[in-house]
Coordinates of C-alpha atoms and ligand atoms in Angstrom, one line a residue:
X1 CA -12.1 58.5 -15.9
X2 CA -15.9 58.6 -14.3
X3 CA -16.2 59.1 -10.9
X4 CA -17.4 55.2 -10.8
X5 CA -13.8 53.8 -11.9
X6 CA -11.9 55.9 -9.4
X7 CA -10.9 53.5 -6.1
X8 CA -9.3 53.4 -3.5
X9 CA -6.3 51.3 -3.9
X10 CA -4.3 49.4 -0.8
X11 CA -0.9 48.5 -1.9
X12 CA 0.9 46.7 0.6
X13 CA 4.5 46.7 0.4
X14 CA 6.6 44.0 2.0
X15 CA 10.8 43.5 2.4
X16 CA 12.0 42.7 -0.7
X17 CA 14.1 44.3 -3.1
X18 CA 11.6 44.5 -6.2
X19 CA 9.4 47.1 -3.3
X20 CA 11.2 49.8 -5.8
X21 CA 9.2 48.7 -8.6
X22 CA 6.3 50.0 -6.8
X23 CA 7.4 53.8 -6.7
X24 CA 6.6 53.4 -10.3
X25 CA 2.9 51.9 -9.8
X26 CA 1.9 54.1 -7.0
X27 CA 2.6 56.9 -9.5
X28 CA 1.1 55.1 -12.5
X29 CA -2.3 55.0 -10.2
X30 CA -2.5 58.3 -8.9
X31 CA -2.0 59.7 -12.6
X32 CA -5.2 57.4 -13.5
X33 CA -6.9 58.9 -11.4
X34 CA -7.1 56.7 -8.1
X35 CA -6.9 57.2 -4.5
X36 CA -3.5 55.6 -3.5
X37 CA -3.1 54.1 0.2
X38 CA 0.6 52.2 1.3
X39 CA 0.8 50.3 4.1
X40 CA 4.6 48.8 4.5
X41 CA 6.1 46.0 6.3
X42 CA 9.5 47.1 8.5
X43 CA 11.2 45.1 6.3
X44 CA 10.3 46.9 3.0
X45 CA 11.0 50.1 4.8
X46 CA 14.7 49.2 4.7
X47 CA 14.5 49.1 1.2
X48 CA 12.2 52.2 0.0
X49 CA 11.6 54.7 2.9
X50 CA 8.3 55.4 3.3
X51 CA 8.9 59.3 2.7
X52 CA 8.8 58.8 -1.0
X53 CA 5.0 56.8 -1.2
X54 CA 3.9 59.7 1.0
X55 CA 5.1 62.1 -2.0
X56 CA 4.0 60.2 -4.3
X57 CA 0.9 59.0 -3.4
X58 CA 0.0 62.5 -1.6
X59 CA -1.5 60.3 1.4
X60 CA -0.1 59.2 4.9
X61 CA 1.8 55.8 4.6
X62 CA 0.9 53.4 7.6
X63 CA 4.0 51.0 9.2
X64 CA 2.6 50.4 12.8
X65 CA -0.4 48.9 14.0
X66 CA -0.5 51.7 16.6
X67 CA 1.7 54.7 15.1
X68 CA -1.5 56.7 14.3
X69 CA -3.2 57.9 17.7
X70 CA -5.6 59.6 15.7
X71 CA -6.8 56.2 14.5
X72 CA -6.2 54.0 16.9
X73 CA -7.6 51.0 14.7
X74 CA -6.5 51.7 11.7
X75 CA -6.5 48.4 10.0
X76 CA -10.0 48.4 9.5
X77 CA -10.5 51.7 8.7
X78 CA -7.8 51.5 6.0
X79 CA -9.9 47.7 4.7
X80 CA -13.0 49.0 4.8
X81 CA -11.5 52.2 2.8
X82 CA -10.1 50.4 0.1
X83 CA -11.5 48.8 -3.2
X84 CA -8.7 46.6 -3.9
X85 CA -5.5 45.7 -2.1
X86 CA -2.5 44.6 -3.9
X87 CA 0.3 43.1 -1.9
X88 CA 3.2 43.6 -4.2
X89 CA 6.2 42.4 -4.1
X90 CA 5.1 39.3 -1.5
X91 CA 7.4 37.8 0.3
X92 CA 7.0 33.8 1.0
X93 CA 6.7 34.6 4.3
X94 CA 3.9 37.2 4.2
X95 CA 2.3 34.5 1.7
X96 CA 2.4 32.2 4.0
X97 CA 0.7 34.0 6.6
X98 CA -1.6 34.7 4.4
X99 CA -2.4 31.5 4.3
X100 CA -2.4 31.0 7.9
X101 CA -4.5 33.9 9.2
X102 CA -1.8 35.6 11.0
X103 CA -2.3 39.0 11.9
X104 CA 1.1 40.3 13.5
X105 CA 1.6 43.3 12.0
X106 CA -0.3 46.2 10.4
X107 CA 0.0 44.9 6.6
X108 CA -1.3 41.0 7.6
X109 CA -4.0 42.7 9.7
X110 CA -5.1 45.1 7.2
X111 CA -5.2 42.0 4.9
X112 CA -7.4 39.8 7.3
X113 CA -9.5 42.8 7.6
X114 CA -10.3 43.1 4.4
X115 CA -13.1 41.5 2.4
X116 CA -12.5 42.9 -0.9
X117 CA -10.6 41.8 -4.2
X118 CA -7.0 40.9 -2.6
X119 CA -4.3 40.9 -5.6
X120 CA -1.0 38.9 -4.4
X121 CA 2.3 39.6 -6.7
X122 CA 4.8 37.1 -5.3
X123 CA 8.9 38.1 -5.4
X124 CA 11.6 35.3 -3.9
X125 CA 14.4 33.6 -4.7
X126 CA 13.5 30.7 -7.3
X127 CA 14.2 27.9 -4.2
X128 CA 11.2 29.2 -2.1
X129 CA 9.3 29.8 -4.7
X130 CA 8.9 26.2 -5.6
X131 CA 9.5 24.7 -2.3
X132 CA 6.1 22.6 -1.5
X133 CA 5.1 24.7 1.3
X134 CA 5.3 28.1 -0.6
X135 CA 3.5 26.0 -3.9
X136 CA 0.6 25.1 -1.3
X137 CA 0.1 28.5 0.0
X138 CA -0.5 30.3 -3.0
X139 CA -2.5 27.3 -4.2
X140 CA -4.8 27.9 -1.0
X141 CA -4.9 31.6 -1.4
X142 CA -5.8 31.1 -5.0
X143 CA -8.8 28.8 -4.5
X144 CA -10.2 31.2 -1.8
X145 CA -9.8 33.8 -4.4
X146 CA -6.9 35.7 -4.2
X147 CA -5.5 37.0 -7.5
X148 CA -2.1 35.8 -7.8
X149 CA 0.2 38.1 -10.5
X150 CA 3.4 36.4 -11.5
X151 CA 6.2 35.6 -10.7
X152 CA 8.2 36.5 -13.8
X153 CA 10.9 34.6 -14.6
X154 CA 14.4 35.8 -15.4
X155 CA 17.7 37.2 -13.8
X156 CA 16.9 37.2 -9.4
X157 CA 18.3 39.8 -6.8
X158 CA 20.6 37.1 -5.5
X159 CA 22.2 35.9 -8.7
X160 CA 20.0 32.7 -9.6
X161 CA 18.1 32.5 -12.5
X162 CA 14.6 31.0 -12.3
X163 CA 10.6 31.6 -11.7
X164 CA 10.1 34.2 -8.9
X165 CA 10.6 37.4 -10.2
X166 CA 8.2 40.1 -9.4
X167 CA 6.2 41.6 -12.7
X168 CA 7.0 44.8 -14.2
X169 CA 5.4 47.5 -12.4
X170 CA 3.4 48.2 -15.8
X171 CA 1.7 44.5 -15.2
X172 CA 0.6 45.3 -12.3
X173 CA -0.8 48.8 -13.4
X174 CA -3.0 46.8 -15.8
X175 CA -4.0 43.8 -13.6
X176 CA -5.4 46.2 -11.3
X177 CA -6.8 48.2 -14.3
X178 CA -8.8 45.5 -15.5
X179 CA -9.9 44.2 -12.2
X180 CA -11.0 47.9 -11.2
X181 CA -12.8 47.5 -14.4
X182 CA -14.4 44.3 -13.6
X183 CA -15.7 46.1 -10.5
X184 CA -17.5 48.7 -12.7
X185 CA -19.4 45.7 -14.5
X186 CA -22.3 46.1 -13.2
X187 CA -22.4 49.7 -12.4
X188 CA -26.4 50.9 -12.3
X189 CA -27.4 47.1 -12.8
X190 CA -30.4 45.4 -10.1
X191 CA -29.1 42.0 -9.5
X192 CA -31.9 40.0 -8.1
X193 CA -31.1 36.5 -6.5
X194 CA -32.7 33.9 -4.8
X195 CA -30.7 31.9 -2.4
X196 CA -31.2 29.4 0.4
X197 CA -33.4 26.5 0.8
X198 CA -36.8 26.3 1.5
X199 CA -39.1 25.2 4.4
X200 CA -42.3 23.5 3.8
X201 CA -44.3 23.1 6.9
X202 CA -46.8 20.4 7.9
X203 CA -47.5 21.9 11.4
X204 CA -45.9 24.5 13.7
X205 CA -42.5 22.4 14.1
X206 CA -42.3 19.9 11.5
X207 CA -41.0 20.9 7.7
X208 CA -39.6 19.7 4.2
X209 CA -36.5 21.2 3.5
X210 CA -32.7 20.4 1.9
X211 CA -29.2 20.8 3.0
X212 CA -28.8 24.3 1.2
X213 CA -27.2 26.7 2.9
X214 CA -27.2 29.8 1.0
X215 CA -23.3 29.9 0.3
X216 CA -23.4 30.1 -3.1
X217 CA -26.0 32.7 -3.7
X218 CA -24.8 34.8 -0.9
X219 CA -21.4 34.9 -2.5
X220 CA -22.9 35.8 -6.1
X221 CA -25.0 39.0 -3.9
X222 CA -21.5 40.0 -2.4
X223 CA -19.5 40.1 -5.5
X224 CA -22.2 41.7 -7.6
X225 CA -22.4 44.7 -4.7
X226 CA -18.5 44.7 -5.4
X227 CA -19.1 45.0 -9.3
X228 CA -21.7 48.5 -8.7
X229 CA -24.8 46.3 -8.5
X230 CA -27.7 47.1 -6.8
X231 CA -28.8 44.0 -5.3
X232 CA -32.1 42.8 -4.2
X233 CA -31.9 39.2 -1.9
X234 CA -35.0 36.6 -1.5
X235 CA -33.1 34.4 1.1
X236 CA -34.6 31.5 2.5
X237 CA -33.8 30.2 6.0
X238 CA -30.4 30.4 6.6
X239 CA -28.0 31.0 9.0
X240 CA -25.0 32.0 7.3
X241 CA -24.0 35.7 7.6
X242 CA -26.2 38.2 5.4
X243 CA -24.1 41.1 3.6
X244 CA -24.9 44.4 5.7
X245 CA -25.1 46.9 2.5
X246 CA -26.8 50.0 1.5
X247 CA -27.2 48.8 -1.9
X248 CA -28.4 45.3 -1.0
X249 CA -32.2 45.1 -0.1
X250 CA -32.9 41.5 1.9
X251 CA -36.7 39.8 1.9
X252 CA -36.8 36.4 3.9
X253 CA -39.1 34.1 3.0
X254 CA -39.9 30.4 4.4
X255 CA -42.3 28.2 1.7
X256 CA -41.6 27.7 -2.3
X257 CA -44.9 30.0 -2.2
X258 CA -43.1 32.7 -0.4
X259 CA -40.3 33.1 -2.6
X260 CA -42.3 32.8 -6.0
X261 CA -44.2 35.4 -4.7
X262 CA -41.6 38.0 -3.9
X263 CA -39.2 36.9 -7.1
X264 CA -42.2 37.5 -9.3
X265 CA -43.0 40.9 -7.5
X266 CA -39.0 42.0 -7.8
X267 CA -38.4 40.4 -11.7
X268 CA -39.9 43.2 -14.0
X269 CA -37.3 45.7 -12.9
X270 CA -34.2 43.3 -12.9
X271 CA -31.6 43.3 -15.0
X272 CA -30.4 40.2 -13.8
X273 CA -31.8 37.2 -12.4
X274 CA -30.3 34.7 -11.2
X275 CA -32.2 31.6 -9.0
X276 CA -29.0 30.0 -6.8
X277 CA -32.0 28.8 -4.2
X278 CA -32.5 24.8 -3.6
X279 CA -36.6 25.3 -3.9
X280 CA -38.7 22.3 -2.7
X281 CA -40.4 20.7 -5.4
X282 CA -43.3 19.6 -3.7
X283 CA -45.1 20.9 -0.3
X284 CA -47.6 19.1 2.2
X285 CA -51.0 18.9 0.9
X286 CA -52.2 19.8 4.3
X287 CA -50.7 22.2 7.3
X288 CA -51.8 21.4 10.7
X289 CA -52.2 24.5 12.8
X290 CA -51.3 22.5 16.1
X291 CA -48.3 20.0 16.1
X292 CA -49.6 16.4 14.3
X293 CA -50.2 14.1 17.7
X294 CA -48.8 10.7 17.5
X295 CA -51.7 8.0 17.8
X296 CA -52.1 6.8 21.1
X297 CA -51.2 3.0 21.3
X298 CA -54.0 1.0 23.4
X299 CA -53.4 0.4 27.2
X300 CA -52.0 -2.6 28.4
X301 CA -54.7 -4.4 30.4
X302 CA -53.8 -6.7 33.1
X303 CA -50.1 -6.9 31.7
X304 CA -51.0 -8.4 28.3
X305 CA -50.4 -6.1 25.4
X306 CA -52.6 -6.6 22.7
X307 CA -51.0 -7.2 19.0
X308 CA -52.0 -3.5 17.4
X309 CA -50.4 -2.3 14.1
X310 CA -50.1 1.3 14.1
X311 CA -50.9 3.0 11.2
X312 CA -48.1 6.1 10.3
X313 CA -49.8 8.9 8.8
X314 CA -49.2 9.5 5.3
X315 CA -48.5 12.7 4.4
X316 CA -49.6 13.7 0.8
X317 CA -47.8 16.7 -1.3
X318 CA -48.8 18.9 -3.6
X319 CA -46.1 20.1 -6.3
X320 CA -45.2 24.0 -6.0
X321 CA -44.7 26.5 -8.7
X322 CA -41.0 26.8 -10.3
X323 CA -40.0 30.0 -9.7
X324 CA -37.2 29.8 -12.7
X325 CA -39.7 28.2 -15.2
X326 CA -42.2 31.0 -14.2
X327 CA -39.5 33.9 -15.0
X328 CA -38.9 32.2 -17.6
X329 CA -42.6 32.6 -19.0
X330 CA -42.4 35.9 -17.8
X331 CA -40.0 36.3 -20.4
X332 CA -41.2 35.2 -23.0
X333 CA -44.4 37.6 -22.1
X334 CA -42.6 40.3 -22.7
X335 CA -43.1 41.0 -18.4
X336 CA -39.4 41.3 -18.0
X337 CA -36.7 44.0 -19.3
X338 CA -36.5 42.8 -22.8
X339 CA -32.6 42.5 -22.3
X340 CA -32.7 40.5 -18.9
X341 CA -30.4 37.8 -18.2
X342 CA -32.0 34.6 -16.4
X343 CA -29.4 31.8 -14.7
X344 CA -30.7 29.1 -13.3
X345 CA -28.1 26.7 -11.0
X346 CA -28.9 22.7 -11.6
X347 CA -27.6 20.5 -8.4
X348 CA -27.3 17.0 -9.5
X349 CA -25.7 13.7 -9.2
X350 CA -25.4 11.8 -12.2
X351 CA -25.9 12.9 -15.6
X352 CA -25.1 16.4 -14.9
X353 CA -24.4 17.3 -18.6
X354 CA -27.7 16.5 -20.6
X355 CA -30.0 17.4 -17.1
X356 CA -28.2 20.8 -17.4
X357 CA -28.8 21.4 -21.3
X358 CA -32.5 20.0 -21.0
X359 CA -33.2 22.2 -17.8
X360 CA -32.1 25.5 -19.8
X361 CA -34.4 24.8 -22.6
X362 CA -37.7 23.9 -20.8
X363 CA -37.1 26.9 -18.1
X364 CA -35.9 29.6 -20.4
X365 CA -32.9 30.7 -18.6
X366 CA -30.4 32.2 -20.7
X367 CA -27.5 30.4 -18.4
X368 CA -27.6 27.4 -16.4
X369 CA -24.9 26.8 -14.0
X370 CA -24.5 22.8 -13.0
X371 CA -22.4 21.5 -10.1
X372 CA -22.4 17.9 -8.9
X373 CA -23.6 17.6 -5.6
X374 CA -22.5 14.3 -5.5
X375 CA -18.9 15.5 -4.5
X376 CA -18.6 15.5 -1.4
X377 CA -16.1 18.5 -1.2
X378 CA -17.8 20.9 -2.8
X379 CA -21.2 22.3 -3.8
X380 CA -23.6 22.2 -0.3
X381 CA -22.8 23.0 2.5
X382 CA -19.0 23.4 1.3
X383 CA -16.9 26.9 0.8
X384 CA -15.8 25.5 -2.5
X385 CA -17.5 24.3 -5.5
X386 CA -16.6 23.7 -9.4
X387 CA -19.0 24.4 -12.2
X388 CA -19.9 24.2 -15.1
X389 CA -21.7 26.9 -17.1
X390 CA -24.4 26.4 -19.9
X391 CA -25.2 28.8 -22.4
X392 CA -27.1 29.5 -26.0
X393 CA -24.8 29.7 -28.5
X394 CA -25.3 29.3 -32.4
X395 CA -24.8 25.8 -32.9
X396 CA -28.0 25.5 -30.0
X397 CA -27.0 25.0 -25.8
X398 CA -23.6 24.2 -25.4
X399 CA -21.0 24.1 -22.5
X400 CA -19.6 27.8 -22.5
X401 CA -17.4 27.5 -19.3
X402 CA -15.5 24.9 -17.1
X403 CA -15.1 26.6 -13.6
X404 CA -12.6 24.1 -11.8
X405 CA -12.7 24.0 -8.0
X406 CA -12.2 26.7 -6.0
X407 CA -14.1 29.2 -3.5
X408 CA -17.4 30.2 -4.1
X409 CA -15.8 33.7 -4.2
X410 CA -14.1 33.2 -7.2
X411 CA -16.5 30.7 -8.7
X412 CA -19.2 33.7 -8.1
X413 CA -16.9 36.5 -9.8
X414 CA -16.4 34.2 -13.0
X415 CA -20.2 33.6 -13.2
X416 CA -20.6 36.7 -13.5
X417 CA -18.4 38.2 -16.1
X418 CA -19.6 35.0 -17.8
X419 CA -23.4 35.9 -17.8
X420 CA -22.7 39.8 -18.0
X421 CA -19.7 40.3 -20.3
X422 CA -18.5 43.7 -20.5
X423 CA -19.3 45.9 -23.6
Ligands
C5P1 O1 -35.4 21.4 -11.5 P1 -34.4 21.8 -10.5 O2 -34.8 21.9 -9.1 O3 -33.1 21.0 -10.6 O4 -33.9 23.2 -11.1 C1 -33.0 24.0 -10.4 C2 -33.2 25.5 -10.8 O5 -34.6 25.8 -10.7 C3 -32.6 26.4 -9.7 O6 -32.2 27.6 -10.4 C4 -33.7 26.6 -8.8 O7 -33.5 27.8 -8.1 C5 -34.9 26.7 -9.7 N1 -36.2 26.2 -9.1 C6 -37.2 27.1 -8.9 N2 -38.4 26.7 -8.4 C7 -38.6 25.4 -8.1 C8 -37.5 24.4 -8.3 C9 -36.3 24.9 -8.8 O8 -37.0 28.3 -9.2 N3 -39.7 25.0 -7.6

């Protein structure tokens, strides 16, 4: 194994009886070669005493929020530390705090803490499993982007038989295998994004501009730094929070101009490109260095107000350059690295399908990714969206992926192993 593939690897370890199937994965990491770190619940001490994860995982195991007065907070320094946490087995109760934000012990503060891939493997009797609450919880969890591993079903602890099972401890091995792996995808790669709206002035207050706000491209730069990517971000005006990253470089721009200026500048060396931002089409003809005065209606004289139609000003615009189109070109010039991936996103409300095909072709983007903006739930200004993907393929452009609702964490992650398959 590379030095790359090695992580750091959270296992959280909850009360329930399957926590002895974890002896066996804890073991099963180290041997691959990862750095193994357990924080356990007071229940799932009563069933596997922490003693034995400290042996085999060579590393302190954490139980208290404030057992360590070395570290006094060492829920964040153990989720910044780790890679990937898995919480296996999960109890319905620690799922539904999940859920719920809570924070009232080390392992659900740890969890909150932590911003990176979070893999669930739930374990309960077959009842809670498919009561509605516990269904709803991990449906929640799964559409902000938790990875949710089982159950199994088969022969339970307490005698029923039914869905709820915890996987095998070699499942879980591999599901964190492959999702370590997916974090390698774009080891050594520049991912350059666009992302935000635009702001087209017409003097020092007044602008053109859309309801973007930057979601969707922010989460495609924070899962690519998560896959190895070095990521370079031409954000328009936005004011959702910015990744803080040494391997994420951040220009802000204001106009259409702006931004075509610095993603041309930033293309030649990308490996990927991908052009999430809502760009104005069109910007004022003119720009008024001092605010644009209303006209001044005539004065009333002696209490009669004469009859006067005021004219509004009309303002004329003049269409800016399409940034996508225009790496496209760059393309085809042979400006770009000859194996570079363009996506283009496509927000629209009716027709998405035949827009989305038609917009590949005439900008040269290798992928086009089309959500409706015409739902209301999703797409701007929404923590969700659903998508679907556009691609070449032999038989010409042709839907290559239907991404059904769910955060734009998730939705980012699938766009790109979609756009960047491994091997
Ligand atoms: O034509 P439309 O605006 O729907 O195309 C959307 C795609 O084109 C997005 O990827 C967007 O970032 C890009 N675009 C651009 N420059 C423009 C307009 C759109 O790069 N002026």
């Amino acid at each position: 194994m590379n030095q790359s593939q090695q992580k750091t690897i959270l296992l959280g370890i909850t009360g329930g009886i399957a926590a002895y199937k974890i002896c066996d994965l804890a073991r099963q990491l180290v041997r691959a070669g990862h750095k193994v770190k357990v924080v356990m619940t007071a229940a799932a001490t009563q069933f596997v005493g922490p003693a034995t994860f400290r042996a085999l995982t060579n590393n302190p195991v954490a139980t208290e929020l404030f057992d360590d007065p070395a570290a006094p907070i060492n829920h964040i320094n153990l989720a910044e530390e780790a890679d990937l946490m898995l919480i296996a087995p999960a109890t319905a109760n620690v799922i539904a705090k999940l859920t719920h934000g809570r924070a009232d012990d080390l392992l659900t503060t740890t969890a909150l803490a932590f911003q990176g891939r979070l893999l669930i493997a739930p374990a309960m009797n077959t009842q809670m499993y498919l009561d509605p609450a516990t269904q709803a919880n991990l449906k929640t969890l799964e559409q902000r982007g938790v990875t949710l591993i089982g159950p199994a079903t088969g022969q339970l602890a307490c005698g029923d038989s039914g869905p709820g099972r915890m996987v095998e401890a070699d499942e879980l091995f591999d599901k964190v295998a492959e999702c370590v792996h997916s974090s390698t995808l774009l080891a050594g790669k520049k991912v350059l994004i666009s992302a935000g709206p635009t702001r087209e002035y017409l003097d020092p207050v007044r602008y053109l501009s859309n309801r973007s706000s930057g979601k969707m491209g922010l989460a495609l730069a924070r899962e690519a730094l998560r896959a190895g990517a070095g990521v370079q971000l031409v954000l328009g005006p936005v004011t959702e929070p910015v990744p803080v990253d040494p391997h994420l470089t951040r220009r802000d721009v204001v106009s259409a101009e702006d931004m075509h200026a610095c993603m041309t500048e930033a293309a030649p060396k990308a490996d990927l490109i991908i052009c999430t931002a809502a760009v104005s089409d069109y910007r004022p003809s003119e720009y008024s260095s001092s605010k644009i005065k209303k006209p001044v209606q005539p004065q009333a004289q002696s209490g009669f107000v004469a009859p006067v139609t005021l004219i509004a000003p009309i303002v004329s615009l003049t269409e800016n350059p399409d940034i996508l189109a225009g790496l496209g070109q760059m393309k085809v010039e042979g400006k770009l690295r000859s194996d570079a991936v363009i996506v283009g996103f496509a927000a629209e409300t009716d027709n998405m399908e035949a827009s989305a095909a038609e917009k590949l072709e005439r900008k040269g983007a290798d992928f086009l990714v089309a959500n409706d903006v015409s739902a209301t739930d999703i797409g701007f200004e929404s923590e969700q969206n659903a998508v679907t993907i556009f691609g070449k393929t032999a038989v010409g452009v042709d839907v290559l992926r239907r991404l059904e609702k769910s955060s734009k964490t998730l939705i980012a992650r699938q766009i790109l192993e979609t756009v960047y398959p491994r091997g």
